[in-house]
mmCIF file of C-alpha atoms in Angstrom:
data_model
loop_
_atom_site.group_PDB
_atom_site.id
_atom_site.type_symbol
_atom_site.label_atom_id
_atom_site.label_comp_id
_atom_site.label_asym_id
_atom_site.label_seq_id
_atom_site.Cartn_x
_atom_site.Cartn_y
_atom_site.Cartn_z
ATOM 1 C CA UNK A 1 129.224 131.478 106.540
ATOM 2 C CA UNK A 2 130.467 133.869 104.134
ATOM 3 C CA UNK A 3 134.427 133.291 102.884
ATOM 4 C CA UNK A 4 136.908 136.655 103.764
ATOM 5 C CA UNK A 5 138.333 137.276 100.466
ATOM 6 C CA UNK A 6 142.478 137.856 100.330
ATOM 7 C CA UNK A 7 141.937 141.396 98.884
ATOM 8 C CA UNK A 8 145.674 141.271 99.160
ATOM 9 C CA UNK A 9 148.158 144.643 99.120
ATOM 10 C CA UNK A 10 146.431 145.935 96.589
ATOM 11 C CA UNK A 11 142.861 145.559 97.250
ATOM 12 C CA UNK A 12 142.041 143.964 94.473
ATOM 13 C CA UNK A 13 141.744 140.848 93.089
ATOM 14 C CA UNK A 14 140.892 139.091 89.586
ATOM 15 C CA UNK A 15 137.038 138.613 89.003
ATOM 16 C CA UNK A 16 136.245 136.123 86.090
ATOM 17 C CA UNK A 17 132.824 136.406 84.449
ATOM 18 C CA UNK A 18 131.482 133.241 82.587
ATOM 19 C CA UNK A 19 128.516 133.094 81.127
ATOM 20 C CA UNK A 20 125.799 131.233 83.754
ATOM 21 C CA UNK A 21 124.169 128.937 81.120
ATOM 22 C CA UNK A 22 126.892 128.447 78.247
ATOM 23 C CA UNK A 23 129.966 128.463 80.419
ATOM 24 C CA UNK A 24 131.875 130.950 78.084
ATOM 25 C CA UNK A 25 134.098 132.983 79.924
ATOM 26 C CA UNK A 26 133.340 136.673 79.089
ATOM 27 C CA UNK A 27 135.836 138.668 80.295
ATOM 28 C CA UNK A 28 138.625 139.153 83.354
ATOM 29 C CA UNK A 29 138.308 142.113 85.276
ATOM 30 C CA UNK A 30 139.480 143.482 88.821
ATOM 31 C CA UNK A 31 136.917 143.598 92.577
ATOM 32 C CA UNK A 32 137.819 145.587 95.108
ATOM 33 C CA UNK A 33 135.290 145.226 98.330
ATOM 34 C CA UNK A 34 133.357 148.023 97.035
ATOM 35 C CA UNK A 35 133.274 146.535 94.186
ATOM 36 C CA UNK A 36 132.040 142.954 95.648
ATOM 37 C CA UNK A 37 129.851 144.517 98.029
ATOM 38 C CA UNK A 38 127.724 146.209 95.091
ATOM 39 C CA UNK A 39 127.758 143.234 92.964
ATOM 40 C CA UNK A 40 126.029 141.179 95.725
ATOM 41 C CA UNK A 41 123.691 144.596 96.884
ATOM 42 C CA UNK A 42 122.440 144.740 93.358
ATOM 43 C CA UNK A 43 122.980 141.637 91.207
ATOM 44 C CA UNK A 44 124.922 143.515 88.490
ATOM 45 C CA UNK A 45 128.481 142.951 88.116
ATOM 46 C CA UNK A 46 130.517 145.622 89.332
ATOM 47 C CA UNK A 47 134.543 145.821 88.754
ATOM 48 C CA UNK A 48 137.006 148.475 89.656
ATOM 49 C CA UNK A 49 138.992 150.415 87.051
ATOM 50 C CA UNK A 50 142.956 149.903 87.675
ATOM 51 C CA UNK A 51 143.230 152.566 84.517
ATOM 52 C CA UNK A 52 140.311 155.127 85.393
ATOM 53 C CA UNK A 53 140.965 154.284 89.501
ATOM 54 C CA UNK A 54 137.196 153.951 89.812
ATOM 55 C CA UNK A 55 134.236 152.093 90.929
ATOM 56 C CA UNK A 56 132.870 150.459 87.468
ATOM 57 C CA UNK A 57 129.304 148.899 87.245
ATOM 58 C CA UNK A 58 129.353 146.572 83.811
ATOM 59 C CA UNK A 59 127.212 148.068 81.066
ATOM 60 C CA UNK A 60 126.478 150.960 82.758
ATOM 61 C CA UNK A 61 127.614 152.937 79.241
ATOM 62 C CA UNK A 62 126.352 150.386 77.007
ATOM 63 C CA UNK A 63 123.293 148.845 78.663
ATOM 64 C CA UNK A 64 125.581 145.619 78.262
ATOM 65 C CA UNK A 65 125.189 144.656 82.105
ATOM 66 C CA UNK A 66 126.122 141.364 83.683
ATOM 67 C CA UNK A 67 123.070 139.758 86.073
ATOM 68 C CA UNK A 68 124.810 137.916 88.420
ATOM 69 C CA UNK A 69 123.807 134.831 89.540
ATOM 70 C CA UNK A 70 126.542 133.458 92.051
ATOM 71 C CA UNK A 71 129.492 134.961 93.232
ATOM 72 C CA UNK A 72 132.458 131.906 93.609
ATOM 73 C CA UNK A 73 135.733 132.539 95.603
ATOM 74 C CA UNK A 74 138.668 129.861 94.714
ATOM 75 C CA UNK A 75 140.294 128.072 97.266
ATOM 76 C CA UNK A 76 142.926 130.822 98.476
ATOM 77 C CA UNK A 77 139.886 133.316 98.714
ATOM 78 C CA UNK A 78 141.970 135.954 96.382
ATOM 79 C CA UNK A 79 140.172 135.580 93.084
ATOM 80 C CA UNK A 80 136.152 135.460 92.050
ATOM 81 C CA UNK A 81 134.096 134.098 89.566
ATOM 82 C CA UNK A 82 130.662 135.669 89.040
ATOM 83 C CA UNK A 83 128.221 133.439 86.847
ATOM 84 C CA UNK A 84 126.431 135.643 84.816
ATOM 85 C CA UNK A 85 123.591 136.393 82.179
ATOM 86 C CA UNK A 86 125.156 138.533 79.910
ATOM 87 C CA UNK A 87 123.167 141.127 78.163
ATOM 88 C CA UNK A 88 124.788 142.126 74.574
ATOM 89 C CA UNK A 89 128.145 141.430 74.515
ATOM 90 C CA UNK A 90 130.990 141.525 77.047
ATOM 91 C CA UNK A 91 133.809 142.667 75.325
ATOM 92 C CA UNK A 92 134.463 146.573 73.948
ATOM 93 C CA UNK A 93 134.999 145.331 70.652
ATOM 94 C CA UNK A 94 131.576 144.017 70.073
ATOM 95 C CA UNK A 95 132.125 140.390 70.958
ATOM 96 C CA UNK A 96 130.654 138.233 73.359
ATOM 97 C CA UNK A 97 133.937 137.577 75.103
ATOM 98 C CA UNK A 98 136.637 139.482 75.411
ATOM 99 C CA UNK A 99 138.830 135.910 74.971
ATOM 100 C CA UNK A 100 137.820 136.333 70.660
ATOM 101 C CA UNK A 101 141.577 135.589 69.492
ATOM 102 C CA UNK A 102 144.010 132.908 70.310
ATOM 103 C CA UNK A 103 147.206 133.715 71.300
ATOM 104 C CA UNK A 104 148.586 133.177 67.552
ATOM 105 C CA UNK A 105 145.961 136.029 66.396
ATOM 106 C CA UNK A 106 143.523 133.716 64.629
ATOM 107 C CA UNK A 107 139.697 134.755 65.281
ATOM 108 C CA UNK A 108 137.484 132.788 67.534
ATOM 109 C CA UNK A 109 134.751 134.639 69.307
ATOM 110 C CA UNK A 110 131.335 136.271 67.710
ATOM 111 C CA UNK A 111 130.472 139.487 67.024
ATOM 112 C CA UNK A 112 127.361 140.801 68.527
ATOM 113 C CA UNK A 113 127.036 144.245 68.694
ATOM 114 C CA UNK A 114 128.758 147.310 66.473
ATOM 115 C CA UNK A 115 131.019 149.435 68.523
ATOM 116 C CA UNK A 116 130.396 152.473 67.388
ATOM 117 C CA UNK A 117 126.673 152.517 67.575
ATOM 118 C CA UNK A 118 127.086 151.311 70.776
ATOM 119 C CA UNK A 119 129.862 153.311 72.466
ATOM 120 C CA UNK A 120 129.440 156.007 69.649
ATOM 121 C CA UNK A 121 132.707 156.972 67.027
ATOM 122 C CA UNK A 122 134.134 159.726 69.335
ATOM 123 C CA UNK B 1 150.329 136.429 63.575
ATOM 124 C CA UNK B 2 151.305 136.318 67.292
ATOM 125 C CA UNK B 3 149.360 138.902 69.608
ATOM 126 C CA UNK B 4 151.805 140.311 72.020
ATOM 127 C CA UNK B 5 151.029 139.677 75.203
ATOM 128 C CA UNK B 6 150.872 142.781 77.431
ATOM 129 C CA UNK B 7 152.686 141.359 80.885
ATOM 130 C CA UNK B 8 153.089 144.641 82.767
ATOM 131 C CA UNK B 9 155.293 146.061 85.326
ATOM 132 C CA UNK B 10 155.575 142.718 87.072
ATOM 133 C CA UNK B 11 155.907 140.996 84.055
ATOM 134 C CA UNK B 12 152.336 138.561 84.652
ATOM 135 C CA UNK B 13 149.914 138.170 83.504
ATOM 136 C CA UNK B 14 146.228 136.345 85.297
ATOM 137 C CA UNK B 15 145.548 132.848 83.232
ATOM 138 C CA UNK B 16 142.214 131.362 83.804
ATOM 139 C CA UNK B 17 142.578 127.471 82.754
ATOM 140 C CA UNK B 18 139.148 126.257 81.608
ATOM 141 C CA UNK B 19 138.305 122.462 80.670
ATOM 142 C CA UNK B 20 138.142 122.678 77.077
ATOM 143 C CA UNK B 21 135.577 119.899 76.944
ATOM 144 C CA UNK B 22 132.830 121.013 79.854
ATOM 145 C CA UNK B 23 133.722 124.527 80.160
ATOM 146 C CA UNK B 24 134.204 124.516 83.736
ATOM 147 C CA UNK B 25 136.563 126.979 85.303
ATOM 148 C CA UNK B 26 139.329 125.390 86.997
ATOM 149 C CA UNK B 27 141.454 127.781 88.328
ATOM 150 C CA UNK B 28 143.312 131.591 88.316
ATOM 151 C CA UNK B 29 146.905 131.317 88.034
ATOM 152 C CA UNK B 30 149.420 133.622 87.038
ATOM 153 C CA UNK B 31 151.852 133.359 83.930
ATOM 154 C CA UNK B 32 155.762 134.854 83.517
ATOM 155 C CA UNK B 33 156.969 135.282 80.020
ATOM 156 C CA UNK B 34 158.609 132.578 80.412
ATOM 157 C CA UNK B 35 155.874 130.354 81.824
ATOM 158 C CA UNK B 36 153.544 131.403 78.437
ATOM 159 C CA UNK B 37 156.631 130.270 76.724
ATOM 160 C CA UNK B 38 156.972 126.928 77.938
ATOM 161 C CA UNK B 39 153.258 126.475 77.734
ATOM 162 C CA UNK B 40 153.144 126.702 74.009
ATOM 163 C CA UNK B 41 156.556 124.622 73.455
ATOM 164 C CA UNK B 42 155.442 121.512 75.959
ATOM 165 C CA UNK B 43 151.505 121.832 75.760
ATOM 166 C CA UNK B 44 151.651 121.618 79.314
ATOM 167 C CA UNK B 45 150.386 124.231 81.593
ATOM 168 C CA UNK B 46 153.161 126.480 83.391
ATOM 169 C CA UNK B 47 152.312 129.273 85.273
ATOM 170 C CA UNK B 48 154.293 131.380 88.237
ATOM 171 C CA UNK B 49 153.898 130.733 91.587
ATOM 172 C CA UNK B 50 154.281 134.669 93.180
ATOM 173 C CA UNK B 51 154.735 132.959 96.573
ATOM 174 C CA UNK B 52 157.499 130.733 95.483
ATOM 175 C CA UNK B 53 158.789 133.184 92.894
ATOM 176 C CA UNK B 54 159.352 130.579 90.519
ATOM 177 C CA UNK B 55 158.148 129.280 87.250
ATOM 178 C CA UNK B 56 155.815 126.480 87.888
ATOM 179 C CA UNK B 57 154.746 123.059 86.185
ATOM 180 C CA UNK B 58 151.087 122.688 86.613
ATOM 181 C CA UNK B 59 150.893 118.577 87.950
ATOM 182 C CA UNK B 60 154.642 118.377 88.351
ATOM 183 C CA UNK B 61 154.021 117.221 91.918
ATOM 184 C CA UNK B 62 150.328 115.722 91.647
ATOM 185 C CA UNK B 63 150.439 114.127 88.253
ATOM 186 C CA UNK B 64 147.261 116.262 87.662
ATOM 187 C CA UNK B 65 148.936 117.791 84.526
ATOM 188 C CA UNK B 66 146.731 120.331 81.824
ATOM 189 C CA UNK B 67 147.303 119.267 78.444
ATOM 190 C CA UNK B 68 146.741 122.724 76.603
ATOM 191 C CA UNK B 69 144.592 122.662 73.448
ATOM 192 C CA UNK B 70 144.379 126.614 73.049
ATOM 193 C CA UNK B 71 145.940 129.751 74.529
ATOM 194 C CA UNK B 72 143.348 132.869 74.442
ATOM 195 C CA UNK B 73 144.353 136.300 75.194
ATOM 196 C CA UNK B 74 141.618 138.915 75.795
ATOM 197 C CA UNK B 75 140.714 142.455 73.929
ATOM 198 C CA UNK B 76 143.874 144.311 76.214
ATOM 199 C CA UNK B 77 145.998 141.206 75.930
ATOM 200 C CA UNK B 78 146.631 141.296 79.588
ATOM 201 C CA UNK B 79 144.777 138.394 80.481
ATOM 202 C CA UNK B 80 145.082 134.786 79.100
ATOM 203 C CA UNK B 81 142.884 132.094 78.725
ATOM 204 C CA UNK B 82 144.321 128.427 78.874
ATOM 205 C CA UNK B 83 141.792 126.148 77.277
ATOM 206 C CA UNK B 84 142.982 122.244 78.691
ATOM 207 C CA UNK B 85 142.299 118.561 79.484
ATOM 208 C CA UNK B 86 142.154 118.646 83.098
ATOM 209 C CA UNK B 87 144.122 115.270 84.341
ATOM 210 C CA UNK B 88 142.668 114.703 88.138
ATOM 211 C CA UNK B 89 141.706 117.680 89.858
ATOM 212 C CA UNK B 90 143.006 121.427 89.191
ATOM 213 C CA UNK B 91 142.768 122.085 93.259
ATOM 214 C CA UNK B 92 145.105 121.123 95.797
ATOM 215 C CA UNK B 93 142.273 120.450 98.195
ATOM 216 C CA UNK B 94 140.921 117.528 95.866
ATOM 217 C CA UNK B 95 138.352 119.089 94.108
ATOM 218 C CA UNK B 96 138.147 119.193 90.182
ATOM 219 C CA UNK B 97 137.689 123.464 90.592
ATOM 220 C CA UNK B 98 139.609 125.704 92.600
ATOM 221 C CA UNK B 99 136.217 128.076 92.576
ATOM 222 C CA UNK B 100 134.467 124.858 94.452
ATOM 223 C CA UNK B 101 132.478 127.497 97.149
ATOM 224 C CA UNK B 102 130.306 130.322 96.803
ATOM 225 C CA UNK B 103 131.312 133.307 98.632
ATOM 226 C CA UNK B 104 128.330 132.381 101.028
ATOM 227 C CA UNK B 105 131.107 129.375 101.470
ATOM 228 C CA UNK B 106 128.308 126.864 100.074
ATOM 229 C CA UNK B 107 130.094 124.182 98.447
ATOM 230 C CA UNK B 108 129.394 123.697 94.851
ATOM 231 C CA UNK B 109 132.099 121.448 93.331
ATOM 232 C CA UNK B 110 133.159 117.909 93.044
ATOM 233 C CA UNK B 111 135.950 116.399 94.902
ATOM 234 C CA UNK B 112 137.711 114.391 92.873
ATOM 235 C CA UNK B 113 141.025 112.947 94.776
ATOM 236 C CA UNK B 114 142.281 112.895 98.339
ATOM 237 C CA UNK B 115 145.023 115.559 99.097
ATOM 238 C CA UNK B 116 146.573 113.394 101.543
ATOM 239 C CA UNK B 117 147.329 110.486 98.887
ATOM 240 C CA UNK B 118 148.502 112.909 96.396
ATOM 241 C CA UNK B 119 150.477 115.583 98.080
ATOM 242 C CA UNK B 120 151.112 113.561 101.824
ATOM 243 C CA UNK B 121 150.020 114.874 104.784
ATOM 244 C CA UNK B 122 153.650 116.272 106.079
#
């Protein structure tokens, strides 16, 4: 029996990507139904855009896409986890995770991938 | 040097706790200023309950305390990452995860205590 997510006011709720096989956690992005529904319709991790107000399907610019291999719901039903393989990196800046720095600045994460070849200079 | 955190117009922020030993995802919380605060004086894990609009001890009631080895914060620094020692279970419904179900609602975690012992059953 499938769980009704709490979309909440908003329609939205916090979507956690860790990686399936290391347990890193990637990134922290937004679902909205849409958003769920194509994630589970296709097996590629799709978020929605609170900045661009759009539909987002991970790595669609990049190639960097997220194959999903379970969708998880926590126990109030208003956030996900989606256990991933990640292709490339997760993060913008060319790391795996978006998580890279601690909270006092100092480095943590690897860098994969160059930006700018990537995403291009523009 | 300190990243600054970027809490927004309602001042939170989402915190994923993670145990920093297995990797498992416990839980989706969210943090005040204040709560990120307290978490880095007391190594505990604070966060702020939005239903009870206050800041909040994680384990206060339950014991089940998260000793904080490292705060993250992602690429945006709008999202943090609290890397712990889980004591107990993170969920109030006994289990070690609050993502414990798919959202095909097949259960995936561990329980690990009995709500009823911990909490009452008022």
């Amino acid at each position: 029996m499938s769980i009704e997510v709490d979309f909440g006011d908003d329609e939205l709720v916090p979507a956690v990507a860790q990686d399936a096989d290391t347990g890193e956690v990637l990134m922290l992005a937004y679902a909205s139904p849409e958003a769920l529904e194509r994630t589970r319709e296709t097996g590629h991790a799709h978020y929605y855009s609170r900045s661009r107000e759009e539909l987002w399907e991970k790595g669609a610019t990049s190639g960097h896409r997220q194959h999903v291999r379970e969708v998880r719901v926590d126990c109030d039903a208003d956030a996900l986890l989606y256990l991933v393989d990640q292709d490339g990196g997760a993060c913008h800046t060319g790391h795996r995770s978006c998580f890279y720095r601690t909270v006092d600045g100092d480095e943590r994460g690897e860098r994969v991938f160059d930006p700018d070849e990537v995403y291009g200079d523009a």
